[in-house]
Amino acid sequence: MPGIEFSHVVMRYDNGTEALRDVSVVIPEGSMVFLSGHSGAGKSTFLRLVLRLESLTRGRILINDVDISRLARRHIPAYRRHLGVVFQDHQLLPMRSVYDNVALPLRVARMREREIGRRVRAALSTVELLDKDRVLPGALSAGERQRVGIARAVVNRPKVLLADEPTGNLDPALSRNVMSLFRIFRSLGATVIVASHDTALISGMGERVVELADGRLVGDSAA
Amino acid sequence: MTMDAQRGRSGPAATRRPKEVWPAASGALRSVWRERARVAGESIAYVGQRWPTTVVVWLLIGAALALPAALYMVETNLSRAAGEWQGRPGFTVYFEPGLDASVSSGLATRLRAEPHVGDVRLITPEQALAELRGQTALRDAVEIFDGLEHNPLPVTIRATLVLGRSPDRLQEIAESAGLIPGVAEVVIEKTWLERLAAIRDVTRRIGVIVAALLGVSAVLISAASVRLAIAARLAEREVLALVGADARFIRRPFLYLGVLYGIGGAVVAAALLAAALMALEAPLARLFSSYGADLHLSGFDPMFLGVLLGCGAVLGALGARLAAAQSDRPP
């Protein structure tokens, strides 16, 4: 049963900056959690640690009972295939079509093309972009690009969906649309963690909120 | 609240071995070759989209491959020319005048049985004089001989070395022939062979050194070019890493790119060589014909082209691997 547990996690960068200070939090499987806090509070570091883009300085991060800080380097790619990531800046490949961008995690997982097609169409249908599958990302609006990023994040049916400021470039209507998509994925069993500083949006969602400030855990609505 | 508490356990979290966070997906259908073909297609498209850069890279690698390939062809043709040369290495046995014919014919028979000796020709004094008469430049000498009562020319045996056999053995055979009573002199004609062998040896060594140096150059050219491609696709590498691509998957397009650069360079090298052969064949043929030999340049065959393309592909791939290793900083 996948779940995420941060236990006394300290993350100090090489320049001495402490991005996280003794953070302990548990996010059960299938839940949706907002990480809130101002810029520099440690939200992105939290997500980067889950992604194993950074290595923690002290403490322990358990995912599905496995201490991911002890994962061998060669096992990290396979670990990441079970995560979905949505970025504020989309991180789409400009020279690949919407279809190929969304298909990327499946091709990495070496799925058969027929299965890839089925899953990509399902993901694009969910984000209502099926009719733009052959379009290059440059021809899409910001909201559409964000939805392509979400489709790519969920196409592999991840067990954990991470989103770093996913509504940063979107208007309120589109932001609510994106959040409703996250709720859909949560309802399908994924654990969803959304880092956002948009307090108005977060408060309107009625979900658990974990608040960070200056690298410390300063609030948890579930506590 | 801890995860253990939520699961109804009180002790510290029972961590599993950190090998797999989640069980492997069951029944996952894989199409490795389809993916590789797709990546190869993308690499070909990348090369095509940046054709001016690609052409420069191909020319540089082609120039680096052409010189060692040319030296290989020179060495091959020198060997072949040595084999076809009319003045093949050998020795001539001069007998004392008036010697019984059985001695010379006996030695001729013995030499014919030697595996290192090819042609053995027994030349009587009459045959030698007839040959002299056929050479206009020696007409004065023939007139002197005609004025004599007896033909002063000795019986001789001309023996030639079998192609590819060691000249050292030739020396031994000739020396043993010189010990036979009645043999006045044995003249070994191997100086030119030694010179040719020395030239071939020098050519071969230069070829190896040049091939090593220019091979390294080809690798570095490929590495520098692939590094540019990696820098241009840095964002793509990062995204691939985030969606779970392993290092091999991330490197593959660049490896294919290096192979394409190498193969293209080999094709350029082959074209340069073909052009050089076309330009040189006529004057070389004239040169050889002045020595009474026919020129048939060899070595530029499908096998040679295959090896050249293979070398290009391997050097290109090595360069790509080098570039990928240098830029491997897993996020």
Coordinates of C-alpha atoms in Angstrom, one line a residue:
Chain A
M1 CA 0.0 0.0 0.0
P2 CA 1.9 3.1 -1.2
G3 CA 2.1 5.9 1.3
I4 CA 4.7 8.6 1.9
E5 CA 6.3 9.2 5.3
F6 CA 8.9 11.9 6.0
S7 CA 10.6 11.2 9.3
H8 CA 12.8 14.0 10.8
V9 CA 13.9 15.0 7.3
V10 CA 16.7 17.6 7.0
M11 CA 17.8 18.8 3.6
R12 CA 20.8 21.0 3.5
Y13 CA 22.2 22.1 0.1
D14 CA 25.9 22.4 -0.6
N15 CA 25.9 26.1 0.0
G16 CA 24.7 25.6 3.6
T17 CA 21.1 26.5 3.0
E18 CA 18.7 24.3 5.0
A19 CA 15.7 23.8 2.7
L20 CA 13.9 21.4 5.1
R21 CA 14.4 21.3 8.9
D22 CA 13.3 18.3 10.8
V23 CA 10.1 17.7 8.8
S24 CA 8.0 14.7 9.7
V25 CA 4.7 14.0 7.9
V26 CA 2.7 11.1 6.7
I27 CA 0.7 11.1 3.6
P28 CA -1.5 8.0 3.3
E29 CA -2.1 6.2 0.1
G30 CA -4.9 7.6 -2.1
S31 CA -5.0 10.9 -0.3
M32 CA -4.7 14.4 -1.7
V33 CA -2.4 16.9 0.1
F34 CA -1.6 20.5 -0.6
L35 CA 1.9 21.7 0.4
S36 CA 1.5 25.4 1.0
G37 CA 3.9 28.1 1.9
H38 CA 5.7 31.1 0.5
S39 CA 8.4 30.9 -2.1
G40 CA 11.5 29.3 -0.5
A41 CA 9.4 27.6 2.2
G42 CA 10.7 24.1 1.1
K43 CA 7.8 22.9 -1.0
S44 CA 9.8 22.2 -4.2
T45 CA 12.5 20.6 -2.1
F46 CA 9.9 18.3 -0.6
L47 CA 8.8 17.2 -4.0
R48 CA 12.4 16.9 -5.3
L49 CA 13.2 14.6 -2.4
V50 CA 10.3 12.3 -3.3
L51 CA 11.4 12.3 -6.9
R52 CA 15.0 11.4 -5.7
L53 CA 16.3 14.5 -7.6
E54 CA 18.0 15.4 -4.3
S55 CA 19.4 13.3 -1.5
L56 CA 18.4 14.2 2.0
T57 CA 21.0 15.2 4.6
R58 CA 19.3 13.5 7.6
G59 CA 16.2 11.6 8.4
R60 CA 14.3 9.1 6.4
I61 CA 11.7 9.0 3.6
L62 CA 9.6 5.9 3.3
I63 CA 7.6 5.2 0.3
N64 CA 5.6 2.0 0.3
D65 CA 7.8 1.1 3.3
V66 CA 11.0 1.5 1.4
D67 CA 13.6 4.0 2.4
I68 CA 14.1 5.7 -0.9
S69 CA 17.3 7.5 0.3
R70 CA 18.9 4.0 0.2
L71 CA 17.8 3.2 -3.3
A72 CA 20.7 2.2 -5.5
R73 CA 21.2 4.6 -8.3
R74 CA 20.4 2.0 -10.9
H75 CA 17.0 1.5 -9.3
I76 CA 16.0 5.1 -9.4
P77 CA 14.7 5.2 -13.0
A78 CA 12.4 2.2 -12.3
Y79 CA 11.2 3.9 -9.1
R80 CA 10.4 7.1 -11.0
R81 CA 8.2 5.3 -13.5
H82 CA 5.7 5.0 -10.7
L83 CA 5.6 8.7 -10.1
G84 CA 3.8 11.3 -12.2
V85 CA 5.1 14.9 -12.2
V86 CA 3.4 18.1 -13.2
F87 CA 5.5 21.2 -13.5
Q88 CA 4.5 24.9 -13.6
D89 CA 6.5 25.3 -16.8
H90 CA 5.1 22.1 -18.3
Q91 CA 8.5 20.7 -19.4
L92 CA 7.1 19.5 -22.7
L93 CA 9.4 18.6 -25.5
P94 CA 8.8 21.3 -28.2
M95 CA 9.8 19.1 -31.2
R96 CA 7.4 16.3 -30.3
S97 CA 3.7 16.3 -30.8
V98 CA 1.2 16.3 -28.0
Y99 CA 0.8 12.5 -28.6
D100 CA 4.5 11.8 -28.4
N101 CA 4.9 14.0 -25.3
V102 CA 2.2 12.1 -23.5
A103 CA 3.6 8.8 -24.8
L104 CA 7.0 9.4 -23.4
P105 CA 6.7 7.7 -20.0
L106 CA 5.2 4.6 -21.7
R107 CA 8.0 4.4 -24.3
V108 CA 10.5 4.7 -21.5
A109 CA 8.6 1.8 -19.9
R110 CA 8.9 0.0 -23.3
M111 CA 5.2 -0.7 -23.7
R112 CA 3.8 -2.0 -26.9
E113 CA 2.7 0.7 -29.3
R114 CA -0.9 -0.5 -29.4
E115 CA -1.1 -0.2 -25.6
I116 CA 0.6 3.2 -25.7
G117 CA -1.9 4.4 -28.2
R118 CA -4.8 3.2 -26.0
R119 CA -3.4 4.8 -22.9
V120 CA -2.4 8.1 -24.5
R121 CA -5.9 8.5 -26.1
A122 CA -7.5 7.8 -22.7
A123 CA -5.2 10.4 -21.0
L124 CA -5.8 13.0 -23.7
S125 CA -9.5 12.3 -23.5
T126 CA -9.5 12.9 -19.8
V127 CA -7.9 16.3 -20.2
E128 CA -10.1 17.0 -23.3
L129 CA -7.2 17.4 -25.8
L130 CA -7.8 14.3 -27.9
D131 CA -8.4 16.4 -31.0
K132 CA -5.0 18.1 -30.6
D133 CA -2.8 14.9 -30.4
R134 CA -0.8 15.8 -33.5
V135 CA -0.2 19.4 -32.6
L136 CA 3.2 20.6 -31.4
P137 CA 3.2 22.2 -27.8
G138 CA 4.1 25.6 -29.2
A139 CA 0.7 25.8 -30.9
L140 CA -1.2 25.3 -27.6
S141 CA -2.3 27.8 -25.0
A142 CA -0.8 27.8 -21.5
G143 CA -3.8 26.0 -20.1
E144 CA -3.7 23.4 -22.9
R145 CA 0.1 22.8 -22.3
Q146 CA -0.6 22.4 -18.6
R147 CA -3.2 19.8 -19.4
V148 CA -0.8 18.0 -21.7
G149 CA 1.7 17.9 -18.8
I150 CA -1.0 16.4 -16.6
A151 CA -1.9 13.8 -19.2
R152 CA 1.8 12.9 -19.4
A153 CA 2.0 12.7 -15.7
V154 CA -0.9 10.3 -15.3
V155 CA -0.6 8.2 -18.5
N156 CA 1.5 5.7 -16.8
R157 CA -1.1 5.3 -14.0
P158 CA 1.3 6.5 -11.3
K159 CA 0.9 5.6 -7.7
V160 CA 2.0 9.1 -6.7
L161 CA 1.2 12.2 -8.6
L162 CA 3.4 15.3 -7.7
A163 CA 2.5 18.7 -8.9
D164 CA 4.8 21.8 -8.4
E165 CA 2.8 25.0 -8.7
P166 CA 0.6 23.5 -11.5
T167 CA -1.7 26.5 -11.6
G168 CA 1.0 29.2 -11.5
N169 CA 0.4 30.3 -15.1
L170 CA -3.3 29.7 -15.3
D171 CA -6.4 31.8 -14.7
P172 CA -8.7 30.9 -11.8
A173 CA -11.2 29.0 -14.0
L174 CA -8.4 26.9 -15.6
S175 CA -6.9 26.4 -12.1
R176 CA -10.1 24.9 -10.8
N177 CA -10.3 22.7 -13.9
V178 CA -6.8 21.4 -13.2
M179 CA -7.6 20.8 -9.6
S180 CA -10.7 18.8 -10.5
L181 CA -8.5 16.6 -12.7
F182 CA -6.2 15.9 -9.7
R183 CA -9.3 14.9 -7.7
I184 CA -10.3 12.5 -10.5
F185 CA -6.9 10.9 -10.3
R186 CA -7.0 10.8 -6.5
S187 CA -10.4 9.0 -6.8
L188 CA -8.7 6.5 -9.0
G189 CA -6.3 5.6 -6.2
A190 CA -3.3 7.8 -6.8
T191 CA -1.7 9.7 -4.0
V192 CA -1.6 13.4 -5.0
I193 CA 0.7 16.0 -3.6
V194 CA 0.3 19.5 -4.9
A195 CA 2.7 22.3 -4.0
S196 CA 1.1 25.6 -4.3
H197 CA 1.3 29.1 -2.8
D198 CA -2.2 30.0 -4.0
T199 CA -3.9 30.0 -0.7
A200 CA -7.3 31.1 -2.1
L201 CA -7.3 28.0 -4.4
I202 CA -6.1 25.7 -1.7
S203 CA -8.7 26.8 0.9
G204 CA -11.5 26.3 -1.7
M205 CA -10.5 22.7 -2.2
G206 CA -11.3 21.4 1.3
E207 CA -8.4 19.0 1.2
R208 CA -5.6 18.4 3.7
V209 CA -3.0 21.2 3.8
V210 CA 0.5 20.8 5.0
E211 CA 2.1 24.2 5.6
L212 CA 5.8 24.9 5.4
A213 CA 7.7 28.0 6.4
D214 CA 11.4 28.5 6.2
G215 CA 11.9 24.7 5.8
R216 CA 9.8 23.8 8.9
L217 CA 6.5 22.2 9.1
V218 CA 4.3 24.8 10.7
G219 CA 0.8 23.5 10.1
D220 CA -1.1 20.4 9.1
S221 CA -4.9 20.6 8.7
A222 CA -5.1 16.8 9.4
A223 CA -3.3 17.1 12.7
Chain B
M1 CA 0.6 10.5 13.3
T2 CA 2.9 8.0 11.7
M3 CA 2.3 5.7 8.8
D4 CA 2.8 2.8 11.2
A5 CA 0.1 4.2 13.5
Q6 CA -2.2 4.4 10.5
R7 CA -1.6 0.8 9.7
G8 CA -2.2 -0.1 13.3
R9 CA 1.4 -0.9 14.2
S10 CA 3.3 0.6 17.1
G11 CA 6.9 -0.1 16.3
P12 CA 9.3 1.7 14.0
A13 CA 8.5 1.3 10.3
A14 CA 9.5 -2.1 9.0
T15 CA 11.5 -1.1 6.0
R16 CA 11.9 -3.4 3.1
R17 CA 15.1 -3.9 1.1
P18 CA 15.6 -0.7 -0.9
K19 CA 15.5 -2.5 -4.3
E20 CA 12.0 -2.0 -5.5
V21 CA 9.5 0.5 -4.1
W22 CA 6.6 -1.0 -6.0
P23 CA 6.3 -4.5 -7.4
A24 CA 7.1 -4.8 -11.1
A25 CA 4.1 -4.4 -13.4
S26 CA 2.9 -7.8 -14.4
G27 CA 2.4 -8.7 -18.1
A28 CA 4.0 -5.5 -19.3
L29 CA 4.4 -5.9 -23.1
R30 CA 7.7 -4.6 -24.4
S31 CA 8.7 -3.6 -27.9
V32 CA 12.4 -2.8 -27.5
W33 CA 13.2 -3.0 -31.2
R34 CA 10.4 -0.8 -32.2
E35 CA 11.6 1.8 -29.8
R36 CA 15.1 1.5 -31.1
A37 CA 13.9 1.9 -34.6
R38 CA 12.0 5.0 -33.6
V39 CA 15.0 6.5 -31.9
A40 CA 17.2 5.7 -34.9
G41 CA 14.6 7.4 -37.1
E42 CA 14.7 10.5 -34.8
S43 CA 18.5 10.5 -35.0
I44 CA 18.4 10.4 -38.8
A45 CA 15.9 13.2 -38.8
Y46 CA 18.1 15.2 -36.4
V47 CA 21.1 14.7 -38.8
G48 CA 18.9 15.8 -41.7
Q49 CA 17.6 18.9 -40.0
R50 CA 21.1 20.0 -39.2
W51 CA 22.7 19.0 -42.5
P52 CA 25.3 21.8 -42.8
T53 CA 26.8 20.8 -39.5
T54 CA 26.4 17.2 -40.4
V55 CA 28.3 17.6 -43.7
V56 CA 31.2 19.4 -41.9
V57 CA 31.4 16.5 -39.3
W58 CA 31.3 13.9 -42.1
L59 CA 34.1 15.7 -44.0
L60 CA 36.2 16.0 -40.9
I61 CA 35.7 12.3 -39.9
G62 CA 36.1 11.3 -43.6
A63 CA 39.4 13.1 -43.9
A64 CA 40.6 11.4 -40.7
L65 CA 39.6 8.0 -42.0
A66 CA 40.8 8.5 -45.6
L67 CA 44.5 8.7 -44.9
P68 CA 44.9 5.4 -43.0
A69 CA 42.6 3.7 -45.5
A70 CA 44.8 5.1 -48.3
L71 CA 48.0 3.8 -46.6
Y72 CA 46.3 0.4 -46.2
M73 CA 45.6 0.3 -49.9
V74 CA 49.2 1.4 -50.7
E75 CA 50.5 -1.4 -48.6
T76 CA 48.1 -3.9 -50.2
N77 CA 49.1 -2.9 -53.7
L78 CA 52.8 -2.9 -52.9
S79 CA 52.5 -6.5 -51.7
R80 CA 50.6 -7.4 -54.8
A81 CA 53.0 -5.5 -57.1
A82 CA 56.0 -7.4 -55.5
G83 CA 54.3 -10.7 -56.3
E84 CA 53.6 -9.8 -59.9
W85 CA 56.9 -8.3 -60.6
Q86 CA 58.8 -10.0 -63.4
G87 CA 62.2 -9.6 -61.7
R88 CA 61.1 -11.9 -58.8
P89 CA 63.9 -12.4 -56.1
G90 CA 66.1 -15.4 -56.6
F91 CA 69.6 -16.4 -57.3
T92 CA 71.8 -17.4 -60.2
V93 CA 74.3 -20.2 -60.1
Y94 CA 77.3 -19.9 -62.4
F95 CA 79.1 -23.2 -63.1
E96 CA 82.8 -23.6 -64.0
P97 CA 83.3 -23.9 -67.8
G98 CA 83.4 -27.3 -69.2
L99 CA 81.6 -29.0 -66.4
D100 CA 79.7 -32.2 -66.9
A101 CA 76.1 -31.5 -67.6
S102 CA 74.9 -34.0 -65.0
V103 CA 76.1 -31.7 -62.2
S104 CA 74.1 -28.7 -63.4
S105 CA 71.0 -30.8 -64.2
G106 CA 71.3 -32.6 -60.8
L107 CA 71.3 -29.2 -59.0
A108 CA 68.4 -28.0 -61.1
T109 CA 66.4 -31.1 -60.1
R110 CA 67.3 -30.6 -56.4
L111 CA 66.2 -27.0 -56.5
R112 CA 62.9 -27.8 -58.1
A113 CA 62.2 -30.1 -55.2
E114 CA 62.7 -27.2 -52.7
P115 CA 59.3 -25.8 -51.5
H116 CA 60.7 -22.3 -51.3
V117 CA 62.0 -22.3 -54.9
G118 CA 59.5 -21.5 -57.6
D119 CA 60.9 -21.4 -61.1
V120 CA 64.2 -23.1 -61.9
R121 CA 65.6 -22.5 -65.3
L122 CA 68.8 -24.3 -66.6
I123 CA 70.5 -22.1 -69.2
T124 CA 73.1 -23.7 -71.4
P125 CA 76.0 -21.6 -72.9
E126 CA 74.2 -21.8 -76.2
Q127 CA 71.0 -20.5 -74.8
A128 CA 72.8 -17.7 -73.0
L129 CA 74.5 -16.6 -76.2
A130 CA 71.2 -16.7 -78.1
E131 CA 69.7 -14.5 -75.4
L132 CA 72.6 -12.1 -75.8
R133 CA 72.1 -11.9 -79.5
G134 CA 68.5 -10.8 -78.9
Q135 CA 69.6 -7.8 -76.9
T136 CA 70.7 -5.1 -79.3
A137 CA 72.5 -3.1 -76.5
L138 CA 74.9 -6.0 -76.1
R139 CA 75.7 -6.5 -79.9
D140 CA 79.4 -5.4 -79.4
A141 CA 79.9 -8.1 -76.8
V142 CA 78.3 -10.7 -78.9
E143 CA 80.6 -9.9 -81.8
I144 CA 83.6 -10.4 -79.5
F145 CA 82.2 -13.8 -78.4
D146 CA 81.7 -14.7 -82.1
G147 CA 85.3 -14.1 -82.7
L148 CA 86.3 -16.7 -80.1
E149 CA 86.8 -20.4 -80.8
H150 CA 84.7 -21.5 -77.9
N151 CA 81.6 -20.0 -76.3
P152 CA 83.0 -18.7 -73.0
L153 CA 79.6 -18.4 -71.3
P154 CA 79.0 -20.8 -68.4
V155 CA 76.1 -23.0 -67.7
T156 CA 73.8 -21.2 -65.3
I157 CA 70.8 -21.9 -63.2
R158 CA 68.3 -19.2 -62.5
A159 CA 66.1 -19.9 -59.5
T160 CA 63.3 -17.7 -58.1
L161 CA 61.7 -17.6 -54.7
V162 CA 58.1 -18.7 -54.2
L163 CA 56.0 -15.7 -53.4
G164 CA 55.5 -15.0 -49.8
R165 CA 58.4 -17.2 -48.6
S166 CA 61.2 -15.9 -46.4
P167 CA 64.2 -14.4 -48.2
D168 CA 66.3 -15.9 -45.3
R169 CA 65.6 -19.4 -46.6
L170 CA 66.6 -18.2 -50.1
Q171 CA 69.9 -17.2 -48.7
E172 CA 70.4 -20.7 -47.1
I173 CA 69.5 -22.5 -50.3
A174 CA 71.8 -20.3 -52.4
E175 CA 74.7 -20.8 -50.0
S176 CA 74.2 -24.6 -50.0
A177 CA 74.3 -24.5 -53.8
G178 CA 77.5 -22.6 -53.7
L179 CA 79.2 -25.5 -51.8
I180 CA 78.6 -28.0 -54.7
P181 CA 81.9 -28.8 -56.6
G182 CA 81.9 -27.2 -60.0
V183 CA 79.9 -24.1 -58.9
A184 CA 81.9 -21.1 -59.6
E185 CA 79.7 -18.4 -58.1
V186 CA 76.2 -17.9 -56.7
V187 CA 74.7 -14.4 -57.0
I188 CA 71.7 -13.7 -54.8
E189 CA 69.3 -11.1 -56.1
K190 CA 67.4 -10.1 -53.1
T191 CA 68.5 -6.6 -52.4
W192 CA 65.4 -5.1 -54.1
L193 CA 63.2 -7.5 -52.2
E194 CA 64.7 -6.3 -49.0
R195 CA 64.1 -2.8 -50.0
L196 CA 60.5 -3.5 -51.0
A197 CA 59.9 -5.3 -47.7
A198 CA 61.4 -2.4 -45.9
I199 CA 59.2 0.0 -47.7
R200 CA 56.1 -2.2 -47.0
D201 CA 57.2 -2.4 -43.3
V202 CA 57.6 1.4 -43.1
T203 CA 54.2 1.9 -44.9
R204 CA 52.5 -0.6 -42.5
R205 CA 54.0 1.0 -39.4
I206 CA 53.2 4.5 -40.6
G207 CA 49.7 3.3 -41.4
V208 CA 49.2 1.9 -37.9
I209 CA 50.5 5.1 -36.3
V210 CA 48.4 7.3 -38.6
A211 CA 45.4 5.1 -38.1
A212 CA 45.8 5.4 -34.3
L213 CA 46.2 9.2 -34.3
L214 CA 43.5 9.9 -36.8
G215 CA 41.2 7.3 -35.2
V216 CA 41.5 9.2 -32.0
S217 CA 40.8 12.4 -34.0
A218 CA 37.7 10.8 -35.4
V219 CA 36.5 9.8 -31.9
L220 CA 37.1 13.4 -30.7
I221 CA 35.3 14.9 -33.6
S222 CA 32.3 12.6 -33.0
A223 CA 32.5 13.4 -29.3
A224 CA 32.5 17.1 -29.8
S225 CA 29.6 17.0 -32.3
V226 CA 27.5 14.7 -30.1
R227 CA 28.3 16.9 -27.1
L228 CA 26.7 19.8 -29.0
A229 CA 23.6 17.7 -29.7
I230 CA 23.4 16.8 -26.0
A231 CA 23.6 20.4 -25.0
A232 CA 20.9 21.2 -27.5
R233 CA 18.7 18.5 -26.0
L234 CA 19.5 19.0 -22.3
A235 CA 15.8 19.7 -21.5
E236 CA 14.8 16.5 -23.2
R237 CA 17.3 14.5 -21.2
E238 CA 16.0 16.0 -17.9
V239 CA 12.4 15.2 -18.8
L240 CA 13.4 11.6 -19.8
A241 CA 15.1 11.2 -16.5
L242 CA 12.0 12.4 -14.6
V243 CA 9.7 10.0 -16.4
G244 CA 12.0 7.1 -15.4
A245 CA 14.3 6.6 -18.4
D246 CA 17.5 4.9 -17.4
A247 CA 20.9 6.1 -18.6
R248 CA 21.0 3.7 -21.5
F249 CA 17.7 5.0 -22.8
I250 CA 18.8 8.6 -22.4
R251 CA 22.1 8.0 -24.2
R252 CA 20.7 5.9 -27.0
P253 CA 19.8 8.8 -29.4
F254 CA 23.2 10.2 -29.0
L255 CA 24.9 6.9 -29.5
Y256 CA 22.9 6.5 -32.8
L257 CA 23.9 10.0 -33.7
G258 CA 27.6 9.1 -33.2
V259 CA 27.2 6.0 -35.4
L260 CA 25.6 8.1 -38.1
Y261 CA 28.4 10.6 -38.0
G262 CA 30.9 7.7 -38.2
I263 CA 29.2 5.9 -41.1
G264 CA 28.8 9.2 -43.0
G265 CA 32.5 9.9 -42.4
A266 CA 33.4 6.5 -43.7
V267 CA 31.3 7.1 -46.8
V268 CA 33.2 10.4 -47.4
A269 CA 36.5 8.6 -46.9
A270 CA 35.5 6.0 -49.4
A271 CA 34.5 8.7 -51.9
L272 CA 37.8 10.5 -51.3
L273 CA 39.8 7.3 -51.9
A274 CA 37.8 6.5 -55.1
A275 CA 38.5 9.9 -56.4
A276 CA 42.2 9.6 -55.6
L277 CA 42.3 6.2 -57.3
M278 CA 40.7 7.6 -60.4
A279 CA 43.1 10.4 -60.5
L280 CA 46.2 8.3 -59.9
E281 CA 45.4 5.1 -61.8
A282 CA 46.5 6.4 -65.3
P283 CA 49.8 7.9 -64.3
L284 CA 50.7 4.9 -62.2
A285 CA 49.8 2.6 -65.0
R286 CA 52.2 4.5 -67.2
L287 CA 54.9 4.3 -64.6
F288 CA 54.4 0.5 -64.1
S289 CA 54.3 -0.1 -67.8
S290 CA 57.8 1.6 -68.1
Y291 CA 59.1 -1.2 -65.9
G292 CA 57.3 -3.8 -68.0
A293 CA 54.5 -4.4 -65.5
D294 CA 50.8 -4.1 -65.7
L295 CA 49.0 -2.1 -63.0
H296 CA 45.8 -3.5 -61.5
L297 CA 45.0 -1.5 -58.3
S298 CA 43.3 -3.7 -55.9
G299 CA 41.9 -3.5 -52.3
F300 CA 39.0 -1.1 -53.1
D301 CA 36.4 -3.9 -52.8
P302 CA 33.2 -4.6 -50.9
M303 CA 35.1 -6.2 -48.0
F304 CA 37.3 -3.1 -47.7
L305 CA 34.2 -0.8 -47.9
G306 CA 32.5 -2.9 -45.2
V307 CA 35.5 -2.7 -42.9
L308 CA 35.8 1.1 -43.5
L309 CA 32.1 1.6 -42.7
G310 CA 32.4 -0.6 -39.6
C311 CA 35.4 1.3 -38.4
G312 CA 33.6 4.6 -38.9
A313 CA 30.5 3.3 -37.0
V314 CA 32.6 2.1 -34.1
L315 CA 34.7 5.3 -33.9
G316 CA 31.6 7.4 -34.1
A317 CA 29.9 5.3 -31.4
L318 CA 33.0 5.6 -29.2
G319 CA 32.9 9.4 -29.5
A320 CA 29.2 9.5 -28.6
R321 CA 29.8 7.3 -25.6
L322 CA 32.6 9.6 -24.5
A323 CA 30.4 12.6 -24.9
A324 CA 27.5 11.0 -23.1
A325 CA 29.7 9.8 -20.2
Q326 CA 31.0 13.3 -19.8
S327 CA 27.5 14.8 -19.6
D328 CA 26.1 12.1 -17.4
R329 CA 25.0 14.0 -14.3
P330 CA 21.9 12.2 -13.2
P331 CA 19.4 14.7 -11.9

